[in-house]
Amino acid sequence: MMICLTAKLLDDGHRIIIHLLNDSVQLLQQNLDRFQRSNLSPAARNFSDVIDPDYSLATGFHVIFCKKNASDLNKLNQKLERIGEKVIIDDEADFATPNALINKGDVTRINALIQQLISDDGIYIGVTATPARLDLNNTFDNDNERWVNFPPHGAYTGQDVFFPLDSEIEFSLQTLPDADDSPKYLREAIFRFLIRVAALNLSTSTDENFSMLIHTSGKKLDHKSDKKPIDDVMNALSDVHSKKFESYTQELDKLASKLYGQGQAGRIIGYIVKNCDQTTTVIMNSERDKNVDFKSATSPASMFTFVIGGNIVSRGVTFDNLLSMFFTRDSKHKIQQDTYIQRARMFGSRKKHLSHFELTIPEQLYLDWQRCFVFHKLALEAIKTKKGSPVWLADQRIAAVASNSIDKANVLLDKGEMSFPIFNYTDDLEKIIDQKSDAISRLKKIQAKIGSDSLPDYLLQYVQRILPNGPNSIALHESSTIERMKDADKTKIERTKGLFGQVRREFPDAVHHFKVFFNDKKKARIIYKFNGNISFLKNLKNA
């Protein structure tokens, strides 16, 4: 997509196109390599080549890659200070670019330097899977009604596959006890990875290399601890005389028999023992590790490749042939939606080996992560309708974005309610509400009467997916007038404190609550409330 977007911009006559990337040498190299192999003309260049005094930008077309690093951006600005009408394509635009000092009347260094690049006549294109932070920060006065949704390709496996709401899980999900961080779980995950690689390679004529990603912490000392079980297993299996060889092969036999049947277990163990010297372990601590071959991690160079890392693997970097992910990194505070969505490194072009893929994770963390995507998907569905500002959801365990990035002067924290466009109220709506049919049927009848703007399809689809208590999970309340609420805006049919009061009494099992509020001019709104400690963040600036 980025290559085609750049090609289109060049075809349209834009002379200077700058790609900004997360401050990671590996990510820059991975993306620059893809561009250069695409035969795009002109060839993409690293900013370090461009800032050379002998390199001229006065004529011709130029595609430049630069990290979001203050020093690099400053040097690039100096080179480009007299060149106008630049196009800036900001990859992972929600990272580093938003102004985290917006509520202090100040500007972060990276934000200021990118603004300098854009200047008065430049074009800014932000690219991200998690736009909430950009929206709630009002980064570069972006207009969320002009956002473009770019769907993934057919071979992509993303949130619908790994965190499904209405379908069976197609991969192997291994959930761990939440309070137990015993190293035996990592060792067992390593065994299963070896078994799956062996089974796949035994089923084809050509051996392939695969990787296992281990993400337990952001601390470098923990990464070294994670390496010990890998070394222990691989060293023991490579020496038939080692003390652990027999016990480990017996454990492999049990797991292989469970996964692929007793008849295949012997062949699988023999294959592992024969090839266990074909292993590489890469610790991705930071982008400044000079002696680490990151390419062998992202595109596995050995049959059994183990990748250990923290923050550096959380954004942007793509892992080819990833077959297993051991993820136990939890948050002591709220899970931040945008961060955890970006940490979903299991996403990618995995369909070929999806049935063999394994995710090992604490159960509560998986459920929280799944809820992140539920909230995210509902917001994205709202964006697609282009019916005003999207709504970003949060609850007691999940934050929408970092709080210091929220432009508090223009963003409202609703009281757990979503409201939709005003419609004309008629008394026959109450007849539908009072019917004995199920709530979804009644809501669809109401939607047919008032229109899908005033009761969106995406909301009904979302509600139907989350029914923990069956049909009783949805409550359709009797309509109310807003005229008796002294602190409400009766024309706009809204109230700062929220319109819903207590919702548990009449419908104790419901989690989704719908109610019509109307004024004396027979204008009305439908209000939706999720009965849980969920807040809805909405940007008022673009409302």
XYZ file of C-alpha atoms in Angstrom:
543
model
C 0.000 0.000 0.000
C 2.767 2.447 0.927
C 4.653 1.688 -2.302
C 1.518 2.180 -4.427
C 0.577 5.370 -2.561
C 4.059 6.753 -3.167
C 3.913 5.781 -6.870
C 0.549 7.535 -7.251
C 1.874 10.700 -5.596
C 4.893 10.675 -7.930
C 2.615 10.189 -10.943
C 0.561 13.177 -9.781
C 3.690 15.350 -9.869
C 4.672 15.530 -6.191
C 8.426 15.933 -6.269
C 9.547 15.371 -2.645
C 8.001 12.494 -0.675
C 9.253 11.822 2.841
C 8.467 8.628 4.738
C 8.705 8.955 8.518
C 9.139 5.781 10.548
C 9.371 4.759 14.181
C 12.832 5.423 15.653
C 14.191 1.971 14.840
C 17.073 1.251 12.485
C 15.652 -2.235 11.838
C 12.220 -0.940 10.871
C 13.755 1.652 8.553
C 15.944 -0.994 6.906
C 13.029 -3.415 6.513
C 10.831 -0.809 4.823
C 13.624 0.746 2.749
C 14.585 -2.716 1.474
C 10.980 -3.381 0.374
C 10.821 -0.064 -1.481
C 14.145 -0.592 -3.210
C 13.156 -4.102 -4.344
C 9.883 -2.749 -5.816
C 11.748 -1.011 -8.688
C 9.983 2.246 -7.855
C 11.493 5.154 -9.750
C 13.145 7.098 -8.247
C 14.687 4.598 -5.845
C 14.011 5.349 -2.173
C 16.934 6.771 -0.198
C 17.898 6.944 3.446
C 17.958 10.498 4.837
C 21.675 10.048 5.622
C 22.375 9.952 1.859
C 20.210 12.991 1.187
C 21.815 15.298 3.779
C 25.193 14.936 2.088
C 26.206 18.455 0.900
C 26.809 17.132 -2.622
C 23.279 15.714 -2.914
C 20.945 18.121 -4.697
C 17.176 18.277 -4.176
C 16.716 21.276 -6.470
C 15.516 19.197 -9.402
C 14.040 15.776 -10.057
C 11.894 13.504 -7.871
C 12.978 12.152 -4.487
C 11.663 9.517 -2.048
C 13.319 9.897 1.351
C 13.147 7.678 4.437
C 13.788 9.168 7.883
C 13.335 7.916 11.456
C 11.258 9.928 13.937
C 14.383 10.876 15.800
C 14.973 14.508 16.829
C 18.544 14.601 15.532
C 17.648 13.031 12.164
C 14.576 15.226 11.672
C 16.533 18.359 12.520
C 19.204 17.540 9.916
C 16.557 16.770 7.308
C 14.755 20.046 8.023
C 17.993 21.961 7.499
C 18.472 20.283 4.105
C 14.869 20.943 3.051
C 14.274 24.388 4.551
C 14.011 26.106 1.135
C 11.983 23.384 -0.571
C 8.198 23.653 -0.468
C 5.175 21.461 -1.233
C 6.617 18.339 0.356
C 4.463 15.274 1.044
C 5.056 13.690 4.450
C 3.832 10.095 4.869
C 3.963 9.285 8.582
C 4.031 5.525 9.224
C 2.867 4.497 12.732
C 1.561 8.061 12.895
C 0.140 7.615 16.394
C 3.626 6.916 17.780
C 5.882 9.870 18.785
C 4.078 12.285 16.439
C 1.158 13.417 18.691
C 1.848 16.338 21.001
C 1.976 14.848 24.529
C 2.353 18.379 25.973
C -0.888 19.701 24.472
C -2.498 20.341 27.869
C 0.568 22.217 29.127
C 0.587 24.778 26.341
C 3.812 23.346 24.958
C 4.912 21.170 22.029
C 7.006 18.013 22.023
C 10.243 18.099 20.033
C 9.207 15.450 17.463
C 5.813 17.080 16.889
C 7.460 20.477 16.323
C 10.041 19.074 13.898
C 7.390 17.262 11.826
C 5.314 20.451 11.756
C 8.419 22.239 10.470
C 8.731 19.629 7.701
C 5.084 20.106 6.708
C 5.533 23.897 6.792
C 2.704 26.022 5.367
C 2.358 24.315 1.996
C 3.113 20.651 2.707
C 0.772 17.673 2.728
C 0.614 15.375 5.753
C -0.641 11.770 5.450
C -0.734 9.801 8.695
C -0.871 5.996 8.394
C -1.821 3.920 11.430
C -3.894 0.974 12.574
C -4.759 2.834 15.795
C -5.969 6.377 14.995
C -7.538 7.115 18.411
C -4.500 8.958 19.738
C -4.283 11.184 16.647
C -7.989 11.970 16.858
C -8.093 12.705 20.588
C -4.874 14.709 20.349
C -6.029 16.725 17.314
C -2.604 16.069 15.830
C -1.968 18.613 13.050
C -5.697 19.453 13.127
C -6.490 16.161 11.354
C -10.051 15.824 10.091
C -11.428 12.392 10.961
C -14.149 12.708 8.300
C -11.416 12.573 5.636
C -9.808 9.398 6.947
C -9.502 6.526 4.479
C -10.037 2.919 5.541
C -7.586 0.538 3.860
C -8.674 -3.123 4.189
C -6.040 -5.868 4.500
C -5.263 -8.387 1.756
C -6.975 -11.761 1.612
C -4.128 -13.741 3.164
C -3.940 -11.449 6.207
C -4.927 -12.808 9.606
C -5.807 -10.093 12.105
C -8.202 -9.312 14.928
C -11.123 -11.324 13.536
C -8.916 -14.431 13.438
C -6.963 -14.128 16.681
C -9.659 -12.457 18.808
C -12.909 -13.730 17.246
C -16.293 -12.830 18.698
C -18.605 -14.881 16.521
C -16.523 -17.726 15.095
C -14.382 -20.665 16.170
C -10.681 -20.174 16.915
C -8.671 -21.467 13.947
C -5.278 -21.626 15.690
C -3.971 -23.186 18.908
C -4.693 -20.991 21.939
C -2.847 -22.076 25.087
C -4.031 -20.106 28.127
C -1.922 -19.917 31.281
C -2.889 -19.394 34.926
C -2.818 -15.638 35.522
C -0.698 -15.707 38.674
C 1.777 -18.430 37.688
C 4.917 -17.412 35.763
C 6.661 -20.769 36.141
C 9.398 -21.350 33.515
C 7.903 -24.789 32.791
C 5.213 -23.099 30.662
C 7.850 -21.506 28.437
C 9.697 -24.818 28.149
C 6.482 -26.608 27.146
C 5.785 -23.886 24.550
C 9.309 -24.398 23.165
C 8.673 -28.149 22.891
C 5.401 -27.573 21.020
C 7.131 -25.140 18.647
C 9.805 -27.749 17.819
C 7.105 -30.371 17.260
C 5.047 -28.140 14.939
C 8.088 -27.176 12.845
C 9.057 -30.838 12.528
C 5.521 -31.885 11.577
C 5.276 -29.176 8.906
C 8.660 -29.993 7.361
C 7.992 -33.745 7.399
C 4.804 -33.115 5.411
C 6.628 -31.380 2.541
C 9.629 -32.087 0.319
C 11.362 -28.793 1.178
C 12.308 -27.716 4.695
C 11.259 -24.254 5.851
C 12.592 -22.033 8.609
C 10.196 -20.846 11.328
C 10.334 -18.535 14.317
C 8.956 -18.361 17.848
C 8.500 -14.918 19.416
C 8.902 -14.676 23.195
C 7.613 -11.414 24.677
C 7.500 -11.462 28.463
C 8.983 -8.132 29.479
C 10.500 -4.841 28.387
C 13.533 -5.344 30.667
C 16.835 -6.518 29.210
C 17.661 -8.706 32.243
C 14.410 -10.606 31.742
C 15.342 -11.235 28.120
C 18.502 -13.023 29.254
C 16.414 -15.125 31.639
C 14.100 -16.078 28.770
C 17.100 -17.332 26.793
C 18.095 -19.895 29.450
C 15.181 -22.320 28.860
C 15.862 -22.205 25.118
C 19.558 -23.008 25.597
C 18.668 -25.690 28.138
C 16.288 -27.494 25.764
C 18.400 -27.228 22.612
C 21.668 -28.200 24.365
C 20.028 -31.221 26.004
C 18.492 -32.465 22.739
C 21.781 -32.083 20.835
C 23.610 -34.424 23.257
C 22.174 -37.942 23.678
C 24.373 -38.368 26.757
C 23.039 -35.305 28.563
C 21.164 -35.835 31.835
C 17.979 -34.288 30.448
C 17.942 -35.937 27.013
C 15.724 -38.860 28.040
C 13.241 -36.831 30.100
C 12.934 -34.149 27.398
C 12.405 -36.670 24.571
C 9.767 -38.419 26.697
C 7.995 -35.082 27.171
C 8.266 -34.414 23.438
C 6.742 -37.833 22.757
C 3.701 -37.077 24.941
C 3.116 -33.681 23.336
C 3.724 -34.922 19.769
C 1.315 -37.827 20.313
C -1.317 -35.411 21.584
C -0.868 -33.005 18.677
C -0.279 -35.349 15.729
C -0.975 -38.888 16.948
C 1.210 -41.658 18.356
C 2.018 -42.904 14.862
C 3.801 -39.651 13.962
C 5.494 -38.974 17.314
C 8.594 -41.116 16.650
C 9.296 -39.489 13.257
C 8.798 -36.007 14.732
C 11.208 -36.607 17.647
C 13.790 -38.126 15.306
C 13.544 -35.079 13.045
C 13.976 -32.662 15.972
C 17.023 -34.489 17.369
C 18.588 -34.704 13.889
C 18.108 -30.974 13.186
C 18.339 -29.383 16.648
C 21.689 -27.815 15.768
C 19.865 -25.672 13.179
C 18.836 -23.072 15.735
C 19.304 -19.342 16.234
C 18.298 -17.184 19.186
C 18.032 -13.428 18.641
C 17.561 -11.020 21.540
C 16.009 -7.801 20.245
C 16.678 -5.457 23.147
C 16.893 -2.164 21.267
C 17.546 -0.681 17.865
C 21.037 0.314 19.035
C 22.282 -3.291 19.320
C 25.083 -3.222 16.761
C 26.008 -6.915 16.860
C 22.542 -8.415 16.445
C 21.386 -9.791 13.102
C 17.787 -8.588 13.181
C 17.119 -9.812 9.640
C 17.582 -13.427 10.807
C 14.789 -12.762 13.329
C 12.262 -11.096 11.028
C 13.001 -13.531 8.174
C 14.189 -16.673 10.013
C 17.566 -17.885 8.796
C 17.515 -21.113 10.837
C 14.954 -23.893 10.998
C 14.294 -23.205 14.693
C 14.583 -19.440 15.240
C 13.795 -17.961 18.659
C 13.201 -14.218 18.974
C 13.203 -12.592 22.419
C 12.289 -8.956 22.782
C 10.407 -6.161 24.456
C 9.367 -2.753 23.195
C 11.291 -2.945 19.928
C 9.115 -5.831 18.682
C 5.896 -4.069 19.716
C 5.501 -1.831 16.666
C 5.864 -2.124 12.932
C 8.380 -4.949 12.593
C 6.985 -7.849 10.538
C 7.883 -11.459 11.338
C 7.792 -13.875 8.407
C 6.989 -17.548 9.113
C 6.133 -16.828 12.744
C 4.688 -20.086 14.088
C 4.507 -19.495 17.837
C 4.112 -16.525 20.159
C 4.646 -16.745 23.916
C 3.206 -13.528 25.333
C 2.975 -13.005 29.095
C 3.744 -9.306 29.298
C 1.047 -7.752 31.466
C 0.408 -4.189 32.592
C 0.462 -3.135 36.246
C -1.985 -0.378 35.387
C -4.591 -0.044 32.654
C -3.925 -1.708 29.327
C -3.495 1.058 26.781
C -5.546 0.178 23.711
C -3.283 1.570 21.012
C -0.160 -0.009 22.558
C -1.663 -3.483 22.898
C -3.245 -3.415 19.458
C 0.211 -2.652 18.047
C 1.722 -5.503 20.089
C -0.325 -8.066 18.183
C 2.727 -9.425 16.377
C 0.850 -12.647 15.638
C -1.076 -10.711 12.991
C 0.200 -11.043 9.450
C 0.154 -13.262 6.375
C -0.326 -16.491 8.347
C -3.097 -18.364 6.516
C -0.722 -20.954 5.047
C 0.296 -22.204 8.501
C -2.587 -20.874 10.621
C -3.808 -24.270 11.836
C -0.298 -24.920 13.228
C 0.113 -21.478 14.825
C 0.155 -21.288 18.625
C -0.445 -18.357 20.962
C 0.441 -18.950 24.629
C -0.920 -16.267 26.951
C -2.473 -15.760 30.435
C -6.245 -16.137 30.200
C -7.181 -12.747 31.721
C -4.674 -10.961 29.502
C -6.178 -12.632 26.420
C -9.686 -11.555 27.462
C -8.538 -7.966 28.109
C -6.727 -7.927 24.781
C -9.827 -9.257 23.053
C -11.886 -6.447 24.648
C -9.338 -3.932 23.335
C -10.193 -5.112 19.850
C -13.932 -5.123 20.543
C -13.712 -1.461 21.566
C -11.387 -0.655 18.669
C -13.601 -2.346 16.101
C -16.723 -0.528 17.275
C -14.863 2.789 16.914
C -13.599 1.864 13.431
C -17.108 0.894 12.333
C -18.272 4.337 13.468
C -15.488 5.966 11.424
C -16.476 4.063 8.267
C -19.979 5.531 8.357
C -18.500 9.068 8.193
C -21.365 10.296 10.378
C -19.378 12.633 12.621
C -16.692 11.997 15.221
C -15.819 8.412 16.126
C -16.276 7.296 19.709
C -13.326 5.706 21.541
C -14.159 3.289 24.333
C -12.417 2.561 27.626
C -13.179 0.812 30.917
C -11.612 0.047 34.300
C -8.867 -2.140 32.787
C -8.465 -0.582 29.330
C -7.463 3.003 28.474
C -8.160 4.344 24.978
C -4.837 6.231 24.727
C -2.236 7.789 27.010
C -4.055 10.418 29.073
C -1.440 13.128 28.438
C -2.206 12.951 24.689
C -5.902 13.795 25.056
C -6.697 17.364 24.041
C -8.851 18.044 27.103
C -10.002 21.415 25.797
C -11.792 19.729 22.877
C -12.486 16.163 24.015
C -15.486 15.201 26.115
C -15.548 12.217 28.456
C -19.128 10.951 28.143
C -20.758 9.043 30.963
C -20.719 5.691 29.256
C -23.262 6.679 26.608
C -23.381 6.882 22.831
C -25.879 9.176 21.145
C -26.944 9.365 17.509
C -28.583 11.924 15.180
C -31.969 13.425 16.072
C -35.113 12.035 14.419
C -38.856 12.807 14.475
C -40.593 11.155 17.415
C -44.004 9.484 16.923
C -46.138 7.630 19.467
C -46.103 4.407 17.474
C -42.469 3.921 18.502
C -43.806 2.945 21.939
C -45.897 0.204 20.353
C -42.720 -1.325 18.937
C -40.886 -0.974 22.263
C -43.780 -2.672 24.127
C -43.933 -5.674 21.796
C -43.147 -9.100 23.248
C -40.620 -10.044 20.549
C -36.892 -10.159 21.244
C -35.013 -6.870 21.667
C -32.986 -7.152 18.445
C -36.143 -7.625 16.363
C -37.698 -4.560 17.979
C -34.520 -2.515 17.479
C -34.488 -3.432 13.765
C -38.121 -2.319 13.467
C -37.221 0.976 15.139
C -34.246 1.343 12.778
C -36.517 0.799 9.752
C -38.735 3.611 11.046
C -36.102 6.207 12.058
C -33.258 5.317 9.647
C -29.817 3.768 10.019
C -28.210 7.143 10.780
C -30.182 7.413 14.010
C -29.598 3.746 14.892
C -26.485 2.504 13.031
C -26.053 -1.003 11.642
C -22.570 -1.320 13.143
C -23.952 -0.847 16.656
C -26.604 -3.545 16.213
C -23.988 -5.910 14.772
C -21.676 -5.208 17.712
C -24.448 -5.753 20.265
C -25.476 -9.084 18.730
C -21.931 -10.391 19.147
C -21.693 -9.730 22.878
C -24.576 -11.518 24.610
C -23.165 -12.980 27.840
C -26.690 -13.583 29.218
C -28.400 -14.535 25.966
C -31.464 -12.509 24.881
C -31.627 -10.928 28.353
C -28.334 -9.133 27.583
C -30.252 -6.428 25.670
C -32.707 -4.032 27.309
C -35.049 -1.705 25.432
C -36.336 0.883 27.923
C -39.567 2.860 27.833
C -39.078 6.286 26.212
C -38.783 9.434 28.367
C -39.180 13.157 27.897
C -36.137 15.348 28.438
C -38.270 18.330 29.497
C -38.118 17.438 33.204
C -34.300 17.453 33.261
C -33.387 20.981 34.359
C -29.690 20.730 33.417
C -30.274 19.187 29.957
C -30.068 20.893 26.580
C -33.624 20.261 25.440
C -33.016 21.320 21.829
C -29.958 19.142 21.305
C -31.370 16.410 23.585
C -28.165 15.952 25.527
C -26.877 16.331 29.059
C -23.327 16.681 30.330
C -23.916 14.137 33.108
C -25.531 11.685 30.704
C -29.211 10.967 30.105
C -29.427 7.446 31.474
C -29.856 6.971 35.208
C -29.641 3.607 36.970
C -30.154 0.754 34.514
C -29.840 -2.394 36.615
C -33.165 -2.408 38.450
C -35.591 -3.264 35.658
C -33.170 -5.367 33.576
C -30.614 -6.921 35.982
C -29.069 -9.243 33.348
C -28.728 -6.669 30.562
C -25.382 -5.244 29.437
C -26.707 -3.280 26.436
C -29.301 -0.590 27.155
C -31.277 1.452 24.604
C -33.652 4.304 25.347
C -35.411 7.036 23.345
C -35.384 10.565 24.820
C -37.640 13.195 23.235
C -38.523 16.896 23.716
C -41.815 18.789 23.500
C -41.188 19.521 19.810
C -41.347 15.775 19.132
C -37.665 15.518 18.314
C -35.813 12.516 19.738
C -32.520 10.652 20.075
C -31.656 7.034 20.823
C -29.102 6.680 23.598
C -27.018 3.511 23.963
C -25.329 2.573 27.236
C -23.126 -0.389 28.019
C -23.770 -1.543 31.561
C -20.183 -1.741 32.712
C -17.596 0.752 33.790
C -17.011 1.877 30.201
C -16.358 5.468 29.233
C -16.755 6.850 25.723
C -14.217 9.403 24.504
C -15.343 11.686 21.702
C -13.525 14.537 19.971
C -15.756 17.621 20.086
C -13.560 19.654 17.759
C -14.669 17.629 14.725
C -18.173 16.825 15.986
